[in-house]
mmCIF file of C-alpha atoms and ligand atoms in Angstrom:
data_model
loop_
_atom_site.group_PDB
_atom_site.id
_atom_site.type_symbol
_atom_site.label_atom_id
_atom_site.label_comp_id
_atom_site.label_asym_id
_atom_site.label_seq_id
_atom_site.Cartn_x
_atom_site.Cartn_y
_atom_site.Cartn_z
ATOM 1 C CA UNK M 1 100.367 68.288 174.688
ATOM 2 C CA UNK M 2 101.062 65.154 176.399
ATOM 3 C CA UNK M 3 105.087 65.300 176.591
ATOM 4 C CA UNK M 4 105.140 68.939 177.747
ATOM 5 C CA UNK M 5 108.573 69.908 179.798
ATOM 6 C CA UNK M 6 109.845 66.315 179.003
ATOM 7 C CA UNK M 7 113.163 65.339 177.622
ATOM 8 C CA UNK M 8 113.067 61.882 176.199
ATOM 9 C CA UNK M 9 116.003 59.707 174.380
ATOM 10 C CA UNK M 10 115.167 56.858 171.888
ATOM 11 C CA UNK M 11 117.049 54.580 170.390
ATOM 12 C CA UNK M 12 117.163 53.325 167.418
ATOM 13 C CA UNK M 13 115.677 56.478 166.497
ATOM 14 C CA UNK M 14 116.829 56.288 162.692
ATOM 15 C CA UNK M 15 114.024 54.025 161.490
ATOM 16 C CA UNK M 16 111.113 52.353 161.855
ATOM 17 C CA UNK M 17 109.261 52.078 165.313
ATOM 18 C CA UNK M 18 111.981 54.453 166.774
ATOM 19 C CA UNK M 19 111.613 56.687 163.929
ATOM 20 C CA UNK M 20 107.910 57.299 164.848
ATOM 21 C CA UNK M 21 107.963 57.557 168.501
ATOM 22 C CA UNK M 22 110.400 60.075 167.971
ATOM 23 C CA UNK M 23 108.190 61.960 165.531
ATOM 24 C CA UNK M 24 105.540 61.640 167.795
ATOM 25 C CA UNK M 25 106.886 62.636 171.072
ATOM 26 C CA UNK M 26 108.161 65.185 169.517
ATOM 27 C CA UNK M 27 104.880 66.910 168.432
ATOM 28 C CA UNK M 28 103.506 66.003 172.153
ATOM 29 C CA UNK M 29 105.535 68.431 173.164
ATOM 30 C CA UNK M 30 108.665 66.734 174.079
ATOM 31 C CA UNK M 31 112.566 67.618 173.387
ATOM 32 C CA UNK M 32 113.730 64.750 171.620
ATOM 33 C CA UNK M 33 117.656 62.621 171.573
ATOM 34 C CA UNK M 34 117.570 60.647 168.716
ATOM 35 C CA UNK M 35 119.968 57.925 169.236
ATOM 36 C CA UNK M 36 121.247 55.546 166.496
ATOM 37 C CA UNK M 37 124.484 53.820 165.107
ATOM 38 C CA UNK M 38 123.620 54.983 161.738
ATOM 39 C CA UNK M 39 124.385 58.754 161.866
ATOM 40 C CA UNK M 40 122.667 59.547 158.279
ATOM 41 C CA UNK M 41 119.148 58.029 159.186
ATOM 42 C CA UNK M 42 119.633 58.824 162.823
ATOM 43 C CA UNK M 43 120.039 63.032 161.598
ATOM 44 C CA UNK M 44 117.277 62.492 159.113
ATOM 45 C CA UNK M 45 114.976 62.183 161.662
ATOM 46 C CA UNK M 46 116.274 65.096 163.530
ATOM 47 C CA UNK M 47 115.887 66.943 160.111
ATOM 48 C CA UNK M 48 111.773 65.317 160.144
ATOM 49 C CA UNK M 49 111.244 66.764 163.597
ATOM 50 C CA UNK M 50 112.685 69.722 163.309
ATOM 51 C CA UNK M 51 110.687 70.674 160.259
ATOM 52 C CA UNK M 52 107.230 69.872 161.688
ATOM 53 C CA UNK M 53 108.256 72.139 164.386
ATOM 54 C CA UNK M 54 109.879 70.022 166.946
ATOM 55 C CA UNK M 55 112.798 70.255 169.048
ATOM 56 C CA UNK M 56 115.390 67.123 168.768
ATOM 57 C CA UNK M 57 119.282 66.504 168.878
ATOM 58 C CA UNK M 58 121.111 63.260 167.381
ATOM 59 C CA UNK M 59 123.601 61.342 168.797
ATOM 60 C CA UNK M 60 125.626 58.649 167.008
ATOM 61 C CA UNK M 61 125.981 55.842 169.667
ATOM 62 C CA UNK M 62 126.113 51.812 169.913
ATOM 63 C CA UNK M 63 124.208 50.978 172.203
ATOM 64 C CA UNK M 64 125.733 47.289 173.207
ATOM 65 C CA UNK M 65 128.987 49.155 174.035
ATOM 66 C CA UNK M 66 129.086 50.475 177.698
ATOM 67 C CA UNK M 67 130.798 54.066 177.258
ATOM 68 C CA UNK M 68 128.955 54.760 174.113
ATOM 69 C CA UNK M 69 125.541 53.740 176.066
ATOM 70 C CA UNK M 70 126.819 56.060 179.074
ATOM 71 C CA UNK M 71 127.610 58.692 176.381
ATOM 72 C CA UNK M 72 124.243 59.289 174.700
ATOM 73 C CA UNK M 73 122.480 59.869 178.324
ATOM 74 C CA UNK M 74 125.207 62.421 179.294
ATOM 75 C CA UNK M 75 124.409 63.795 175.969
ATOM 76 C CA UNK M 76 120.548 64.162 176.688
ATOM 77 C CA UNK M 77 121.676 65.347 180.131
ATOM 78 C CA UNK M 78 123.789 67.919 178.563
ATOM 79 C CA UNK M 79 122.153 69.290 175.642
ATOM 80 C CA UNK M 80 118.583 69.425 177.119
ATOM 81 C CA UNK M 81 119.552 69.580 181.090
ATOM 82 C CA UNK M 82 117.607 66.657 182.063
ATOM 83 C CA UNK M 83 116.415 62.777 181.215
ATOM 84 C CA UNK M 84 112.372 62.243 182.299
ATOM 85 C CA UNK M 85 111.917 59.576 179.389
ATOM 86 C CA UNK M 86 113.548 56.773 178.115
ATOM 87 C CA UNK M 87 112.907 54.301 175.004
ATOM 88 C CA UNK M 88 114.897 51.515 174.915
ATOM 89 C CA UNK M 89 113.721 50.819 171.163
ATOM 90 C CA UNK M 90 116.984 49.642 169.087
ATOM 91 C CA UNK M 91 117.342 46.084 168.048
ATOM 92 C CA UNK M 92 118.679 43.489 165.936
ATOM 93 C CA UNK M 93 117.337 40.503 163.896
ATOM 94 C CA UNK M 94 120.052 39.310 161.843
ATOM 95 C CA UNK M 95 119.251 36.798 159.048
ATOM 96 C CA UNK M 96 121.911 34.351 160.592
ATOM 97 C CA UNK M 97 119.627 33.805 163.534
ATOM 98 C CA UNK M 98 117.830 31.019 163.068
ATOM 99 C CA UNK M 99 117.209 27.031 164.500
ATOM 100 C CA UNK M 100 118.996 26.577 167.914
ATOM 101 C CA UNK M 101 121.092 23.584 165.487
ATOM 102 C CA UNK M 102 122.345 26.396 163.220
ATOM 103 C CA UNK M 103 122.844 29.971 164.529
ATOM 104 C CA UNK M 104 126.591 30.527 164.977
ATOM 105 C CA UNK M 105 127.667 31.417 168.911
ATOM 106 C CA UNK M 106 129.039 35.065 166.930
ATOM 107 C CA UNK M 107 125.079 35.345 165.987
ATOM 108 C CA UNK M 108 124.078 34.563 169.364
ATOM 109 C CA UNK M 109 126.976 37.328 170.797
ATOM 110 C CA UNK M 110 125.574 40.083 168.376
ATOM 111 C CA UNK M 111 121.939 39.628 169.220
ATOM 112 C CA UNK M 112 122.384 39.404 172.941
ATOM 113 C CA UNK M 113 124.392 42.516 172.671
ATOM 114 C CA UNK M 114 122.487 44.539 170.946
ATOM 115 C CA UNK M 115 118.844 43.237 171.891
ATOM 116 C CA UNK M 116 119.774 42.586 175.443
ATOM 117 C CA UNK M 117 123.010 43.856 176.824
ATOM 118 C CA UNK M 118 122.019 47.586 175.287
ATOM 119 C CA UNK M 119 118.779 47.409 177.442
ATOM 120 C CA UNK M 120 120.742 46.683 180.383
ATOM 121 C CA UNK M 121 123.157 49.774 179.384
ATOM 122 C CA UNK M 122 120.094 52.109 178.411
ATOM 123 C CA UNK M 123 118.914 51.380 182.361
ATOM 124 C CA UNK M 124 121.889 51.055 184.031
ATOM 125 C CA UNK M 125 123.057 54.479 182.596
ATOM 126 C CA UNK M 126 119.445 55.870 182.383
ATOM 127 C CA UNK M 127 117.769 55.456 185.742
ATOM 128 C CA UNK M 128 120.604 57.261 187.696
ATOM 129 C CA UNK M 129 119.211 60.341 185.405
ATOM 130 C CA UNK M 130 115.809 59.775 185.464
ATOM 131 C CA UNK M 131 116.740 60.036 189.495
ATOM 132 C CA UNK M 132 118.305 63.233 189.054
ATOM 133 C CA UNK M 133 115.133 64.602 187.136
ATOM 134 C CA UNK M 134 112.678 63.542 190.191
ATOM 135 C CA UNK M 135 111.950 60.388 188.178
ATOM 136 C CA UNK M 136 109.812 58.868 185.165
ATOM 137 C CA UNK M 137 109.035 56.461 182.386
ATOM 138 C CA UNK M 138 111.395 53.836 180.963
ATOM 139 C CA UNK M 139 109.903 51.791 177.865
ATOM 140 C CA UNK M 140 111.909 49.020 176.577
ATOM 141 C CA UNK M 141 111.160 47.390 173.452
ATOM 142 C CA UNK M 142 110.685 43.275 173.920
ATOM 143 C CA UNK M 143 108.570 41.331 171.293
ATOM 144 C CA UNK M 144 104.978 38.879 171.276
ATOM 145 C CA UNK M 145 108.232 35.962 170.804
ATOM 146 C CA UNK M 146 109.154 36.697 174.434
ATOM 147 C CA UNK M 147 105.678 35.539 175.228
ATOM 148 C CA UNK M 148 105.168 32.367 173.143
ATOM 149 C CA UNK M 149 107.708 30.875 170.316
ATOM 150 C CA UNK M 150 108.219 32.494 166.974
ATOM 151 C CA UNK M 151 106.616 30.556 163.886
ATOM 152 C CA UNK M 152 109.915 30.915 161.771
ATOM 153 C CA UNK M 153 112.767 29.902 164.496
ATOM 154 C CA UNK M 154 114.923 33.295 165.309
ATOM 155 C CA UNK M 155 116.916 31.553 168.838
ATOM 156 C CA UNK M 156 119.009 34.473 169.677
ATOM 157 C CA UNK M 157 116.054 37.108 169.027
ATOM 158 C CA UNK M 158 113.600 35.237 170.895
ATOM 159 C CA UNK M 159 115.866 34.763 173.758
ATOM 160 C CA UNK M 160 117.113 37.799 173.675
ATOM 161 C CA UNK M 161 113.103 39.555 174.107
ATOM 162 C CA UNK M 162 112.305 36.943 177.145
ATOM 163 C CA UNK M 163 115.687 38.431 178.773
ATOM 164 C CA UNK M 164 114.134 42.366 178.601
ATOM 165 C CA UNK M 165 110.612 41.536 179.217
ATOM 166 C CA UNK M 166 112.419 39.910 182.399
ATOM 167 C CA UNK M 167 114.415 42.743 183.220
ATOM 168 C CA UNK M 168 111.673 45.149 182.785
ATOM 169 C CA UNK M 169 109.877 43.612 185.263
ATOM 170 C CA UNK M 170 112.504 43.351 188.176
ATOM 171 C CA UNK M 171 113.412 46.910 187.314
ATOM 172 C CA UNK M 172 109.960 47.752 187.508
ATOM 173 C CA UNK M 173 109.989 46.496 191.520
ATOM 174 C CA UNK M 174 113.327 47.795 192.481
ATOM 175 C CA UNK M 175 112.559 51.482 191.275
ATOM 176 C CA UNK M 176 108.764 51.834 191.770
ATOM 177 C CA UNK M 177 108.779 53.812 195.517
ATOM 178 C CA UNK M 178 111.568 56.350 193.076
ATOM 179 C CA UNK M 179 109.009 57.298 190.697
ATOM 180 C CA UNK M 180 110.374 54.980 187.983
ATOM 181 C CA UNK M 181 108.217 53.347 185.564
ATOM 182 C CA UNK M 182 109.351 50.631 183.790
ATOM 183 C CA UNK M 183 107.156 48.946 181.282
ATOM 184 C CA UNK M 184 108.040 46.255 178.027
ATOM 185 C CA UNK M 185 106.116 46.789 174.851
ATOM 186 C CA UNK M 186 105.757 43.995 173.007
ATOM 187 C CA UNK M 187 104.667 44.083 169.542
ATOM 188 C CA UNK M 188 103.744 42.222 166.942
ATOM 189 C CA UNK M 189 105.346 42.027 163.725
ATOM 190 C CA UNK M 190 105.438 45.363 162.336
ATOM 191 C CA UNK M 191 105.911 46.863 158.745
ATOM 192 C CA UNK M 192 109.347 48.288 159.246
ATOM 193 C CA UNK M 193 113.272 47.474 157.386
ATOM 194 C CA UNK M 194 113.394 44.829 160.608
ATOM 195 C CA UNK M 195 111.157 42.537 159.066
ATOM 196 C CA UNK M 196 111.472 43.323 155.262
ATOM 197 C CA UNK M 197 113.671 40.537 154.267
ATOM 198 C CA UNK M 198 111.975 37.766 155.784
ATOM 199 C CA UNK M 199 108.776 38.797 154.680
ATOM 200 C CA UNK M 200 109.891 39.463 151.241
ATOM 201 C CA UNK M 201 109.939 35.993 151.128
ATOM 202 C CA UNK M 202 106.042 35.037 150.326
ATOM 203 C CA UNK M 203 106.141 31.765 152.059
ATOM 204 C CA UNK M 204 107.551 33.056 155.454
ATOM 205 C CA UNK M 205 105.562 35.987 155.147
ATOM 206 C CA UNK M 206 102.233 33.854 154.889
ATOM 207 C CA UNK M 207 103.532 31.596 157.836
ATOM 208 C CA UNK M 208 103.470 34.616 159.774
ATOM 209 C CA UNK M 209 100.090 36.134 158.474
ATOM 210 C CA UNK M 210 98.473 32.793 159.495
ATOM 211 C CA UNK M 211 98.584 33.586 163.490
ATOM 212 C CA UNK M 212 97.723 37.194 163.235
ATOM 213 C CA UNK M 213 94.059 37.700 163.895
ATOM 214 C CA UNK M 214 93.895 40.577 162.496
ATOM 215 C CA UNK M 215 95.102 39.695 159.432
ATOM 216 C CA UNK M 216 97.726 42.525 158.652
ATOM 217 C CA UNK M 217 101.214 43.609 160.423
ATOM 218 C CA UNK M 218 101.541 46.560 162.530
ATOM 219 C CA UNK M 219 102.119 50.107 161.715
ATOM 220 C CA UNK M 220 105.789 51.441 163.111
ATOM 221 C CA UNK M 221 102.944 54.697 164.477
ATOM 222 C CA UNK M 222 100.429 51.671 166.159
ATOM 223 C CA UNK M 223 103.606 51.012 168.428
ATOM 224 C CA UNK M 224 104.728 54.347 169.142
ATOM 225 C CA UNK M 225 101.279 55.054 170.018
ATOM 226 C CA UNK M 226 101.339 52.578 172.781
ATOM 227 C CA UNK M 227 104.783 53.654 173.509
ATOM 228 C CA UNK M 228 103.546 57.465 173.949
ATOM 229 C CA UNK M 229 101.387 56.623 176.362
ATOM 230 C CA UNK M 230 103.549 54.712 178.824
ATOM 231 C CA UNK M 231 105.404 57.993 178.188
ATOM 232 C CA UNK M 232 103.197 60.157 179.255
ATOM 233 C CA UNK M 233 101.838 60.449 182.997
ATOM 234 C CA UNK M 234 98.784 58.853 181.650
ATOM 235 C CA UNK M 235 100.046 55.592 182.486
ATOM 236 C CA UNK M 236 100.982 56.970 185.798
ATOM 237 C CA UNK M 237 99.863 53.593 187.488
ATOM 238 C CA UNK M 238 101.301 51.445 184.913
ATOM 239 C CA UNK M 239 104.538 49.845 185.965
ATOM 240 C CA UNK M 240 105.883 46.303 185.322
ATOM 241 C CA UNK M 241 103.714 45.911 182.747
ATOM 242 C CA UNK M 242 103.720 43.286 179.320
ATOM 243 C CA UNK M 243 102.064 45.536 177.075
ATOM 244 C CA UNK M 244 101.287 43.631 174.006
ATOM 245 C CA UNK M 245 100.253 45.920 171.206
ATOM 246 C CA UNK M 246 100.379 42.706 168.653
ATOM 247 C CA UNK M 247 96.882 42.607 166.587
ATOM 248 C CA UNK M 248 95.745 39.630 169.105
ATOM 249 C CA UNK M 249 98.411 37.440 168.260
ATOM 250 C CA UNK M 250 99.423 36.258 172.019
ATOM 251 C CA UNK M 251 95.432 35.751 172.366
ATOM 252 C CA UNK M 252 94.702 33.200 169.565
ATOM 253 C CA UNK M 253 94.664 29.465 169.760
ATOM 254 C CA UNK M 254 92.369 29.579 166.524
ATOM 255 C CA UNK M 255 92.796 32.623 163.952
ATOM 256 C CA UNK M 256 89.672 33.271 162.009
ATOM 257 C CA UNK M 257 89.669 32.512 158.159
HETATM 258 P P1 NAD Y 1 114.440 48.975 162.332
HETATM 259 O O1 NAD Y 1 115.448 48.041 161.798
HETATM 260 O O2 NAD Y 1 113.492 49.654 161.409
HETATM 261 O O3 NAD Y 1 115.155 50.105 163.204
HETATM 262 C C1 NAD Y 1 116.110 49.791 164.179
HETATM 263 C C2 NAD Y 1 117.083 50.951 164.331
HETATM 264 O O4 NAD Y 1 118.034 50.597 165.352
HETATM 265 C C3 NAD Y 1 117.906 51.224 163.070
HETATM 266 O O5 NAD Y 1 117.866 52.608 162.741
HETATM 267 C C4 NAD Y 1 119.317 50.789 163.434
HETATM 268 O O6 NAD Y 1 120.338 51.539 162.803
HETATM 269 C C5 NAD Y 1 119.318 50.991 164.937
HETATM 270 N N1 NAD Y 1 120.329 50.178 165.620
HETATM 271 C C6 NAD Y 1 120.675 48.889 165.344
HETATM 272 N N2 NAD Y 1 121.658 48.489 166.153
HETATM 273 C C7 NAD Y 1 121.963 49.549 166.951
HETATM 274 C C8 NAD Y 1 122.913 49.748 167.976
HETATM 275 N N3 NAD Y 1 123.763 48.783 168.347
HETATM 276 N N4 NAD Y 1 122.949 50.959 168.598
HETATM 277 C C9 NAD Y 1 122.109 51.955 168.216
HETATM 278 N N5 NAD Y 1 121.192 51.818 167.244
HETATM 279 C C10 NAD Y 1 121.118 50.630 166.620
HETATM 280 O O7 NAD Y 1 113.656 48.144 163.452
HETATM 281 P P2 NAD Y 1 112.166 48.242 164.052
HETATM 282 O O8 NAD Y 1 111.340 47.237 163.377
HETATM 283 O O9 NAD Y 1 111.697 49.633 164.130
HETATM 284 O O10 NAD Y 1 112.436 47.660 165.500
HETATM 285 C C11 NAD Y 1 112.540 48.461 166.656
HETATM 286 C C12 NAD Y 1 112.439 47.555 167.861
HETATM 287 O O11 NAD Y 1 111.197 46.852 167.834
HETATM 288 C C13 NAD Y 1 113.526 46.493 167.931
HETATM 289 O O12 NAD Y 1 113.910 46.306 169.280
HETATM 290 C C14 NAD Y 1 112.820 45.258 167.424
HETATM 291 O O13 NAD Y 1 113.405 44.072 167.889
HETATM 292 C C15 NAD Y 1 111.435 45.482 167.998
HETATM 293 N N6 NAD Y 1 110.384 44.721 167.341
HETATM 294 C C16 NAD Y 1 110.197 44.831 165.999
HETATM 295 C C17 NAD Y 1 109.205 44.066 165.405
HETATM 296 C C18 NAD Y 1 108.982 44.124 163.918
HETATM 297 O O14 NAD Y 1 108.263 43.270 163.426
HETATM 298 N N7 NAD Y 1 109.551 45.059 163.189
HETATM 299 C C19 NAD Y 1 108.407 43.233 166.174
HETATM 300 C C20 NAD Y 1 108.607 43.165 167.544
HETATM 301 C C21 NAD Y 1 109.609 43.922 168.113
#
């Protein structure tokens, strides 16, 4: 198994993306802390796990609010002794946010918090336990929009991604000689409840399926693949990295018919 002996906390770990990775790392072997501020979804997945065999604990936290961010990793710390992995996964993408001429400064407050400030909480609580266990693998959750400009305008989202991609990276330099990995995943857009109301809309959903090579969305299990292996000590010399797991999107200029 790929996640033997590891303990790793995920958050947003009720639904989509997180939902999956925790499923996943679950089976590889790992114990898992299912964070999420929705305590129903956040338990059903403990409930998933747990009947496929797995080992996981849920904790109801916020993650934009500093004591409840230092809370869940005390909570992983307590429950399963130690921290080696760490999945910065919950996020935000309110339908308020929209042109830089329209989104309200209290949209731009809740998506920075959320998006961005609980990153900054997950690591600044997370890596002085991941230090304690020896060391190991952050993975925070960015977005292909913190590489190039989103086709339907989301300002606070997309700003919001370029600020963790950023801080990924500078983390990924300050801790690397500590046996900290950091790495951003950035996906495409994905088939989860994140996206479902835009794309319920069939115009905004085809302005989106126009840049995707591909020519589909992601599955929430195609990113928690990619986010198992930065994980797992396969990716033992991957550190810093942009990892785009986004169906060629950041790599068109011309999308085939
Ligand atoms: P989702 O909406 O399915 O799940 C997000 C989970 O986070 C929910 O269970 C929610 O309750 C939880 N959450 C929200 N705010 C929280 C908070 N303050 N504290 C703790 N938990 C909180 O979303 P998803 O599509 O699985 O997205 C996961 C991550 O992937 C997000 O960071 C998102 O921005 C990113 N992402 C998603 C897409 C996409 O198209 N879905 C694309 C690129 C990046």
């Amino acid at each position: 198994m790929r996640l033997s002996n590891k303990v790793a906390l995920i958050t947003g770990a009720g639904s989509g993306i997180g939902r999956e990775a925790a499923l996943l790392f679950a089976k590889e072997g790992a114990k898992v802390v299912v964070v999420d501020i929705n305590s129903v979804a956040g338990q059903e997945t403990v409930s998933l796990i747990k009947a496929a065999g797995g080992e996981a604990a849920f904790t109801a936290n916020d993650v934009s609010k500093a004591a409840e961010a230092r809370a869940m990793i005390e909570f992983a710390e307590k429950i399963f002794g130690k921290l080696n992995v760490l999945f910065n996964n919950a996020g935000i993408f309110p339908d308020a946010d929209g042109s830089v001429l329209e989104t309200d400064e209290e949209v731009w407050d809740l998506v920075m918090n959320v998006n961005l400030k609980g990153v900054f909480f997950g690591c600044k609580f997370g890596i002085p336990a991941l230090l304690r266990a020896g060391g190991g693998s952050i993975i925070n959750t960015a977005s292909f929009v913190a590489l190039m400009g989103a086709a339907t305008s989301q300002i606070a989202y997309t700003a919001s991604k370029g600020g963790v991609l950023a801080m990924t990276r500078e983390m990924a330099v300050e801790f690397a000689r500590q046996n900290i990995r950091l790495n951003a995943i950035c996906p495409g857009p994905v088939e989860t409840p994140l996206l479902a109301q835009l794309l319920s809309d069939p115009a905004r959903r085809q302005r989106r399926m126009v840049h995707i090579p591909m020519g589909r969305l992601a599955r929430a299990t195609e990113v928690a693949q990619a986010a198992l292996f930065l994980a797992s000590d396969e990716s033992a010399y991957v550190n810093g990295a942009t990892f785009t797991v986004d169906g060629g999107i950041t790599a068109a200029y011309v999308t085939p018919e």
